[in-house]
Amino acid sequence: MKVVALLVLIVLAFGFSSSGQNIVAPNQFLSEVYSSAELSQLTPDRIEYLNYLTEHGWEIMDIPTEKQNTLQDYPFLYKIDRETKMALQTYLNCAGLQHFNLLTYDYVIKKERGYYKVAGCSKLLIIKSHSEITEGFNEYRKL
């Protein structure tokens, strides 16, 4: 009887631990963009991917003084209206870097990296390429 009770407890423990592994909490960037109803419709894998994308799918690069004349070659990254899916007239500036949320901008993940100038400073926002994001996400999931 003790053996049966012990086996039942072990099975229950494994059941709870494996079901708990599928729970992925959305980060603050997802919570800023999606309602709780929308978040509840996303799969745990999608939430994990979007968490990764908002935290690791981009980087900021300082432009050296001697290369600042090339900044005009890069476009701005414009905010997007989530309801209409239209780009707004507001674009990323230096003040926005502190709380940057990629999901609030009109971006596309491409085969190559995307480069966007940041208004008001000598910086570029780099959106990583599709392959960089995929490889990084796969490594991230292994942790």
Short mmCIF file of N, CA and C in Angstrom, two decimals:
data_model
loop_
_atom_site.label_atom_id
_atom_site.label_comp_id
_atom_site.label_asym_id
_atom_site.label_seq_id
_atom_site.Cartn_x
_atom_site.Cartn_y
_atom_site.Cartn_z
N MET A 1 0.82 -1.20 0.00
CA MET A 1 0.00 0.00 0.00
C MET A 1 0.87 1.26 0.00
N LYS A 2 1.94 1.23 0.81
CA LYS A 2 2.84 2.39 0.86
C LYS A 2 3.51 2.60 -0.49
N VAL A 3 3.83 1.51 -1.16
CA VAL A 3 4.48 1.60 -2.47
C VAL A 3 3.52 2.23 -3.49
N VAL A 4 2.27 1.83 -3.46
CA VAL A 4 1.27 2.39 -4.38
C VAL A 4 1.08 3.89 -4.11
N ALA A 5 0.99 4.26 -2.84
CA ALA A 5 0.84 5.67 -2.48
C ALA A 5 2.05 6.48 -2.94
N LEU A 6 3.23 5.91 -2.77
CA LEU A 6 4.46 6.59 -3.20
C LEU A 6 4.47 6.76 -4.72
N LEU A 7 4.07 5.73 -5.45
CA LEU A 7 4.02 5.82 -6.91
C LEU A 7 3.02 6.88 -7.37
N VAL A 8 1.88 6.94 -6.72
CA VAL A 8 0.88 7.95 -7.06
C VAL A 8 1.44 9.35 -6.83
N LEU A 9 2.12 9.56 -5.73
CA LEU A 9 2.72 10.86 -5.44
C LEU A 9 3.78 11.23 -6.47
N ILE A 10 4.58 10.27 -6.87
CA ILE A 10 5.62 10.53 -7.87
C ILE A 10 4.99 10.90 -9.21
N VAL A 11 3.96 10.16 -9.62
CA VAL A 11 3.28 10.46 -10.89
C VAL A 11 2.66 11.85 -10.84
N LEU A 12 2.02 12.19 -9.73
CA LEU A 12 1.42 13.52 -9.59
C LEU A 12 2.49 14.61 -9.63
N ALA A 13 3.61 14.37 -8.97
CA ALA A 13 4.69 15.36 -8.95
C ALA A 13 5.22 15.60 -10.36
N PHE A 14 5.42 14.53 -11.13
CA PHE A 14 5.89 14.70 -12.51
C PHE A 14 4.84 15.39 -13.37
N GLY A 15 3.59 15.08 -13.15
CA GLY A 15 2.51 15.72 -13.90
C GLY A 15 2.46 17.21 -13.65
N PHE A 16 2.60 17.62 -12.38
CA PHE A 16 2.58 19.05 -12.07
C PHE A 16 3.81 19.76 -12.59
N SER A 17 4.97 19.11 -12.51
CA SER A 17 6.19 19.78 -12.97
C SER A 17 6.19 19.92 -14.48
N SER A 18 5.69 18.94 -15.22
CA SER A 18 5.68 19.10 -16.67
C SER A 18 4.61 20.05 -17.14
N SER A 19 3.48 20.13 -16.45
CA SER A 19 2.48 21.11 -16.86
C SER A 19 2.93 22.51 -16.51
N GLY A 20 3.71 22.68 -15.46
CA GLY A 20 4.22 23.98 -15.07
C GLY A 20 5.25 24.51 -16.04
N GLN A 21 5.90 23.63 -16.79
CA GLN A 21 6.91 24.06 -17.74
C GLN A 21 6.29 24.77 -18.94
N ASN A 22 5.02 24.56 -19.20
CA ASN A 22 4.35 25.19 -20.34
C ASN A 22 3.84 26.59 -20.03
N ILE A 23 3.95 27.01 -18.79
CA ILE A 23 3.48 28.34 -18.42
C ILE A 23 4.60 29.34 -18.66
N VAL A 24 4.34 30.30 -19.52
CA VAL A 24 5.32 31.34 -19.82
C VAL A 24 4.65 32.67 -19.54
N ALA A 25 5.24 33.46 -18.68
CA ALA A 25 4.66 34.76 -18.34
C ALA A 25 5.09 35.80 -19.38
N PRO A 26 4.17 36.61 -19.85
CA PRO A 26 4.55 37.69 -20.77
C PRO A 26 5.36 38.75 -20.03
N ASN A 27 6.35 39.30 -20.71
CA ASN A 27 7.14 40.37 -20.09
C ASN A 27 6.38 41.69 -20.15
N GLN A 28 6.98 42.75 -19.60
CA GLN A 28 6.30 44.04 -19.53
C GLN A 28 6.02 44.62 -20.92
N PHE A 29 6.82 44.26 -21.91
CA PHE A 29 6.62 44.79 -23.26
C PHE A 29 5.34 44.21 -23.89
N LEU A 30 5.11 42.93 -23.68
CA LEU A 30 3.89 42.31 -24.19
C LEU A 30 2.68 42.84 -23.44
N SER A 31 2.82 42.98 -22.13
CA SER A 31 1.71 43.49 -21.32
C SER A 31 1.34 44.92 -21.70
N GLU A 32 2.32 45.68 -22.19
CA GLU A 32 2.06 47.05 -22.62
C GLU A 32 1.25 47.08 -23.92
N VAL A 33 1.43 46.09 -24.76
CA VAL A 33 0.83 46.09 -26.09
C VAL A 33 -0.47 45.28 -26.17
N TYR A 34 -0.50 44.15 -25.50
CA TYR A 34 -1.65 43.25 -25.60
C TYR A 34 -2.53 43.32 -24.35
N SER A 35 -3.82 43.21 -24.54
CA SER A 35 -4.75 43.13 -23.41
C SER A 35 -4.61 41.73 -22.79
N SER A 36 -5.13 41.56 -21.59
CA SER A 36 -5.05 40.24 -20.96
C SER A 36 -5.84 39.22 -21.77
N ALA A 37 -6.92 39.64 -22.41
CA ALA A 37 -7.69 38.73 -23.27
C ALA A 37 -6.86 38.29 -24.47
N GLU A 38 -6.14 39.24 -25.08
CA GLU A 38 -5.29 38.90 -26.23
C GLU A 38 -4.15 37.97 -25.79
N LEU A 39 -3.55 38.27 -24.64
CA LEU A 39 -2.46 37.43 -24.14
C LEU A 39 -2.93 36.01 -23.86
N SER A 40 -4.14 35.87 -23.37
CA SER A 40 -4.66 34.53 -23.06
C SER A 40 -4.87 33.71 -24.33
N GLN A 41 -4.97 34.37 -25.48
CA GLN A 41 -5.14 33.67 -26.76
C GLN A 41 -3.81 33.22 -27.37
N LEU A 42 -2.70 33.76 -26.87
CA LEU A 42 -1.39 33.40 -27.41
C LEU A 42 -0.91 32.10 -26.79
N THR A 43 -0.25 31.28 -27.59
CA THR A 43 0.31 30.04 -27.07
C THR A 43 1.54 30.36 -26.22
N PRO A 44 1.93 29.47 -25.32
CA PRO A 44 3.15 29.69 -24.54
C PRO A 44 4.38 29.87 -25.43
N ASP A 45 4.46 29.14 -26.55
CA ASP A 45 5.59 29.29 -27.47
C ASP A 45 5.62 30.68 -28.08
N ARG A 46 4.45 31.21 -28.44
CA ARG A 46 4.38 32.55 -29.03
C ARG A 46 4.78 33.61 -28.01
N ILE A 47 4.31 33.46 -26.78
CA ILE A 47 4.68 34.40 -25.73
C ILE A 47 6.19 34.36 -25.49
N GLU A 48 6.74 33.16 -25.45
CA GLU A 48 8.19 33.03 -25.24
C GLU A 48 8.96 33.69 -26.38
N TYR A 49 8.50 33.49 -27.62
CA TYR A 49 9.15 34.10 -28.78
C TYR A 49 9.07 35.63 -28.71
N LEU A 50 7.89 36.15 -28.43
CA LEU A 50 7.73 37.61 -28.35
C LEU A 50 8.53 38.20 -27.19
N ASN A 51 8.60 37.49 -26.07
CA ASN A 51 9.46 37.92 -24.97
C ASN A 51 10.90 38.05 -25.46
N TYR A 52 11.37 37.01 -26.16
CA TYR A 52 12.73 37.02 -26.68
C TYR A 52 12.92 38.18 -27.67
N LEU A 53 12.00 38.31 -28.59
CA LEU A 53 12.10 39.35 -29.62
C LEU A 53 12.19 40.74 -29.01
N THR A 54 11.34 41.03 -28.04
CA THR A 54 11.33 42.37 -27.45
C THR A 54 12.57 42.65 -26.61
N GLU A 55 13.21 41.62 -26.12
CA GLU A 55 14.39 41.82 -25.28
C GLU A 55 15.71 41.64 -26.03
N HIS A 56 15.73 40.77 -27.05
CA HIS A 56 16.99 40.42 -27.69
C HIS A 56 16.98 40.53 -29.21
N GLY A 57 15.89 40.95 -29.82
CA GLY A 57 15.79 41.00 -31.27
C GLY A 57 16.33 42.26 -31.90
N TRP A 58 16.89 43.11 -31.10
CA TRP A 58 17.39 44.39 -31.58
C TRP A 58 18.57 44.83 -30.73
N GLU A 59 19.30 45.82 -31.23
CA GLU A 59 20.41 46.41 -30.46
C GLU A 59 20.61 47.85 -30.90
N ILE A 60 21.31 48.58 -30.08
CA ILE A 60 21.61 49.99 -30.37
C ILE A 60 23.11 50.11 -30.66
N MET A 61 23.43 50.87 -31.69
CA MET A 61 24.83 51.07 -32.06
C MET A 61 25.13 52.57 -32.07
N ASP A 62 26.21 52.95 -31.42
CA ASP A 62 26.67 54.34 -31.48
C ASP A 62 27.37 54.56 -32.81
N ILE A 63 27.14 55.71 -33.41
CA ILE A 63 27.79 56.08 -34.66
C ILE A 63 28.98 56.97 -34.32
N PRO A 64 30.18 56.57 -34.73
CA PRO A 64 31.35 57.42 -34.47
C PRO A 64 31.20 58.79 -35.16
N THR A 65 31.80 59.79 -34.59
CA THR A 65 31.70 61.16 -35.10
C THR A 65 32.05 61.24 -36.58
N GLU A 66 33.09 60.55 -37.00
CA GLU A 66 33.53 60.64 -38.40
C GLU A 66 32.54 59.99 -39.38
N LYS A 67 31.60 59.20 -38.89
CA LYS A 67 30.63 58.55 -39.78
C LYS A 67 29.22 59.11 -39.62
N GLN A 68 29.06 60.18 -38.85
CA GLN A 68 27.72 60.71 -38.60
C GLN A 68 27.07 61.29 -39.85
N ASN A 69 27.87 61.62 -40.85
CA ASN A 69 27.28 62.15 -42.09
C ASN A 69 26.53 61.06 -42.87
N THR A 70 26.67 59.79 -42.47
CA THR A 70 25.95 58.71 -43.15
C THR A 70 24.56 58.47 -42.55
N LEU A 71 24.24 59.14 -41.45
CA LEU A 71 22.95 58.92 -40.79
C LEU A 71 21.75 59.21 -41.70
N GLN A 72 21.90 60.17 -42.61
CA GLN A 72 20.77 60.50 -43.49
C GLN A 72 20.45 59.34 -44.43
N ASP A 73 21.33 58.36 -44.54
CA ASP A 73 21.07 57.21 -45.41
C ASP A 73 20.09 56.21 -44.79
N TYR A 74 19.79 56.37 -43.52
CA TYR A 74 18.94 55.41 -42.82
C TYR A 74 17.56 56.01 -42.54
N PRO A 75 16.52 55.19 -42.61
CA PRO A 75 15.16 55.69 -42.31
C PRO A 75 14.92 55.76 -40.81
N PHE A 76 13.88 56.47 -40.43
CA PHE A 76 13.40 56.46 -39.05
C PHE A 76 12.52 55.23 -38.85
N LEU A 77 12.37 54.82 -37.62
CA LEU A 77 11.45 53.75 -37.26
C LEU A 77 10.22 54.40 -36.64
N TYR A 78 9.08 54.28 -37.31
CA TYR A 78 7.86 54.96 -36.89
C TYR A 78 7.01 54.08 -35.97
N LYS A 79 6.34 54.75 -35.04
CA LYS A 79 5.38 54.06 -34.18
C LYS A 79 4.20 53.60 -35.04
N ILE A 80 3.47 52.62 -34.52
CA ILE A 80 2.33 52.09 -35.25
C ILE A 80 1.07 52.16 -34.39
N ASP A 81 -0.03 52.45 -35.04
CA ASP A 81 -1.33 52.41 -34.36
C ASP A 81 -1.80 50.96 -34.43
N ARG A 82 -1.93 50.31 -33.31
CA ARG A 82 -2.26 48.89 -33.29
C ARG A 82 -3.65 48.60 -33.85
N GLU A 83 -4.57 49.52 -33.69
CA GLU A 83 -5.92 49.27 -34.19
C GLU A 83 -6.00 49.36 -35.71
N THR A 84 -5.40 50.41 -36.27
CA THR A 84 -5.48 50.60 -37.72
C THR A 84 -4.32 49.95 -38.46
N LYS A 85 -3.28 49.59 -37.74
CA LYS A 85 -2.05 49.01 -38.33
C LYS A 85 -1.33 50.00 -39.24
N MET A 86 -1.61 51.28 -39.03
CA MET A 86 -0.98 52.33 -39.84
C MET A 86 0.17 52.95 -39.07
N ALA A 87 1.22 53.31 -39.81
CA ALA A 87 2.35 53.99 -39.19
C ALA A 87 1.92 55.39 -38.79
N LEU A 88 2.38 55.83 -37.64
CA LEU A 88 2.09 57.17 -37.15
C LEU A 88 3.22 58.11 -37.58
N GLN A 89 3.07 59.38 -37.29
CA GLN A 89 4.10 60.36 -37.63
C GLN A 89 5.21 60.42 -36.58
N THR A 90 5.05 59.70 -35.49
CA THR A 90 6.02 59.70 -34.40
C THR A 90 7.07 58.62 -34.66
N TYR A 91 8.33 58.99 -34.52
CA TYR A 91 9.39 58.00 -34.74
C TYR A 91 10.30 57.92 -33.53
N LEU A 92 11.12 56.89 -33.51
CA LEU A 92 12.02 56.63 -32.39
C LEU A 92 13.01 57.77 -32.22
N ASN A 93 13.13 58.25 -30.98
CA ASN A 93 14.12 59.28 -30.66
C ASN A 93 14.91 58.83 -29.44
N CYS A 94 15.92 59.63 -29.09
CA CYS A 94 16.80 59.26 -27.97
C CYS A 94 16.04 59.04 -26.67
N ALA A 95 15.07 59.89 -26.39
CA ALA A 95 14.29 59.75 -25.16
C ALA A 95 13.53 58.43 -25.14
N GLY A 96 13.14 57.93 -26.29
CA GLY A 96 12.39 56.68 -26.38
C GLY A 96 13.22 55.43 -26.21
N LEU A 97 14.54 55.57 -26.24
CA LEU A 97 15.40 54.39 -26.11
C LEU A 97 15.31 53.75 -24.73
N GLN A 98 15.11 54.57 -23.72
CA GLN A 98 15.10 54.07 -22.35
C GLN A 98 13.98 53.05 -22.13
N HIS A 99 12.85 53.23 -22.78
CA HIS A 99 11.70 52.33 -22.61
C HIS A 99 11.27 51.75 -23.96
N PHE A 100 12.24 51.47 -24.82
CA PHE A 100 11.94 51.02 -26.18
C PHE A 100 11.20 49.68 -26.17
N ASN A 101 10.09 49.63 -26.89
CA ASN A 101 9.31 48.41 -27.07
C ASN A 101 9.11 48.21 -28.56
N LEU A 102 9.80 47.25 -29.12
CA LEU A 102 9.75 47.00 -30.56
C LEU A 102 8.33 46.79 -31.07
N LEU A 103 7.48 46.20 -30.25
CA LEU A 103 6.12 45.89 -30.68
C LEU A 103 5.24 47.12 -30.90
N THR A 104 5.70 48.28 -30.45
CA THR A 104 4.92 49.51 -30.65
C THR A 104 5.35 50.26 -31.91
N TYR A 105 6.25 49.66 -32.69
CA TYR A 105 6.77 50.31 -33.89
C TYR A 105 6.42 49.49 -35.14
N ASP A 106 6.50 50.15 -36.28
CA ASP A 106 6.20 49.55 -37.58
C ASP A 106 7.49 48.92 -38.12
N TYR A 107 7.74 47.69 -37.74
CA TYR A 107 8.99 47.02 -38.11
C TYR A 107 8.68 45.77 -38.93
N VAL A 108 9.69 45.31 -39.64
CA VAL A 108 9.61 44.05 -40.37
C VAL A 108 10.91 43.31 -40.11
N ILE A 109 10.80 42.03 -39.80
CA ILE A 109 12.01 41.21 -39.66
C ILE A 109 12.34 40.69 -41.05
N LYS A 110 13.55 40.98 -41.48
CA LYS A 110 13.95 40.66 -42.85
C LYS A 110 15.08 39.64 -42.87
N LYS A 111 15.44 39.26 -44.08
CA LYS A 111 16.56 38.34 -44.27
C LYS A 111 17.86 38.99 -43.79
N GLU A 112 17.97 40.27 -44.01
CA GLU A 112 19.14 41.04 -43.57
C GLU A 112 18.75 41.92 -42.39
N ARG A 113 19.73 42.38 -41.66
CA ARG A 113 19.46 43.29 -40.54
C ARG A 113 18.81 44.58 -41.06
N GLY A 114 17.96 45.17 -40.22
CA GLY A 114 17.35 46.45 -40.54
C GLY A 114 17.99 47.54 -39.70
N TYR A 115 18.36 48.65 -40.33
CA TYR A 115 19.03 49.76 -39.64
C TYR A 115 18.13 50.99 -39.68
N TYR A 116 17.95 51.62 -38.52
CA TYR A 116 17.10 52.80 -38.41
C TYR A 116 17.81 53.85 -37.58
N LYS A 117 17.75 55.10 -38.05
CA LYS A 117 18.38 56.15 -37.26
C LYS A 117 17.47 56.53 -36.10
N VAL A 118 18.11 56.93 -35.01
CA VAL A 118 17.40 57.37 -33.82
C VAL A 118 17.49 58.89 -33.80
N ALA A 119 16.36 59.56 -33.81
CA ALA A 119 16.34 61.03 -33.87
C ALA A 119 16.93 61.63 -32.60
N GLY A 120 17.71 62.68 -32.79
CA GLY A 120 18.24 63.44 -31.66
C GLY A 120 19.54 62.93 -31.08
N CYS A 121 20.11 61.91 -31.66
CA CYS A 121 21.42 61.42 -31.18
C CYS A 121 22.11 60.65 -32.31
N SER A 122 23.33 60.32 -32.07
CA SER A 122 24.13 59.62 -33.08
C SER A 122 24.09 58.12 -32.83
N LYS A 123 22.91 57.56 -32.99
CA LYS A 123 22.73 56.13 -32.74
C LYS A 123 21.87 55.52 -33.84
N LEU A 124 22.09 54.22 -34.03
CA LEU A 124 21.24 53.44 -34.93
C LEU A 124 20.58 52.34 -34.13
N LEU A 125 19.34 52.07 -34.45
CA LEU A 125 18.66 50.89 -33.92
C LEU A 125 18.84 49.81 -34.99
N ILE A 126 19.28 48.65 -34.57
CA ILE A 126 19.46 47.53 -35.49
C ILE A 126 18.45 46.45 -35.12
N ILE A 127 17.60 46.09 -36.06
CA ILE A 127 16.71 44.95 -35.87
C ILE A 127 17.42 43.76 -36.51
N LYS A 128 17.67 42.76 -35.70
CA LYS A 128 18.43 41.61 -36.16
C LYS A 128 17.70 40.89 -37.30
N SER A 129 18.48 40.16 -38.08
CA SER A 129 17.92 39.42 -39.22
C SER A 129 17.09 38.24 -38.73
N HIS A 130 16.29 37.72 -39.63
CA HIS A 130 15.44 36.56 -39.32
C HIS A 130 16.30 35.40 -38.80
N SER A 131 17.41 35.12 -39.47
CA SER A 131 18.25 33.99 -39.04
C SER A 131 18.89 34.25 -37.68
N GLU A 132 19.32 35.48 -37.42
CA GLU A 132 19.91 35.81 -36.11
C GLU A 132 18.88 35.62 -34.99
N ILE A 133 17.67 36.07 -35.25
CA ILE A 133 16.61 35.96 -34.24
C ILE A 133 16.25 34.49 -34.02
N THR A 134 16.13 33.74 -35.10
CA THR A 134 15.78 32.32 -34.98
C THR A 134 16.86 31.55 -34.23
N GLU A 135 18.12 31.75 -34.61
CA GLU A 135 19.22 31.06 -33.93
C GLU A 135 19.30 31.47 -32.46
N GLY A 136 19.17 32.75 -32.21
CA GLY A 136 19.22 33.24 -30.83
C GLY A 136 18.08 32.70 -29.99
N PHE A 137 16.89 32.65 -30.57
CA PHE A 137 15.74 32.13 -29.85
C PHE A 137 15.91 30.65 -29.54
N ASN A 138 16.42 29.89 -30.49
CA ASN A 138 16.64 28.47 -30.24
C ASN A 138 17.65 28.25 -29.12
N GLU A 139 18.70 29.05 -29.08
CA GLU A 139 19.68 28.97 -27.99
C GLU A 139 19.04 29.38 -26.66
N TYR A 140 18.25 30.42 -26.70
CA TYR A 140 17.55 30.93 -25.51
C TYR A 140 16.64 29.86 -24.91
N ARG A 141 15.98 29.11 -25.76
CA ARG A 141 15.06 28.06 -25.29
C ARG A 141 15.80 26.90 -24.64
N LYS A 142 17.05 26.71 -25.01
CA LYS A 142 17.83 25.61 -24.43
C LYS A 142 18.23 25.90 -22.99
N LEU A 143 18.23 27.17 -22.60
CA LEU A 143 18.68 27.53 -21.25
C LEU A 143 17.75 27.00 -20.18
#
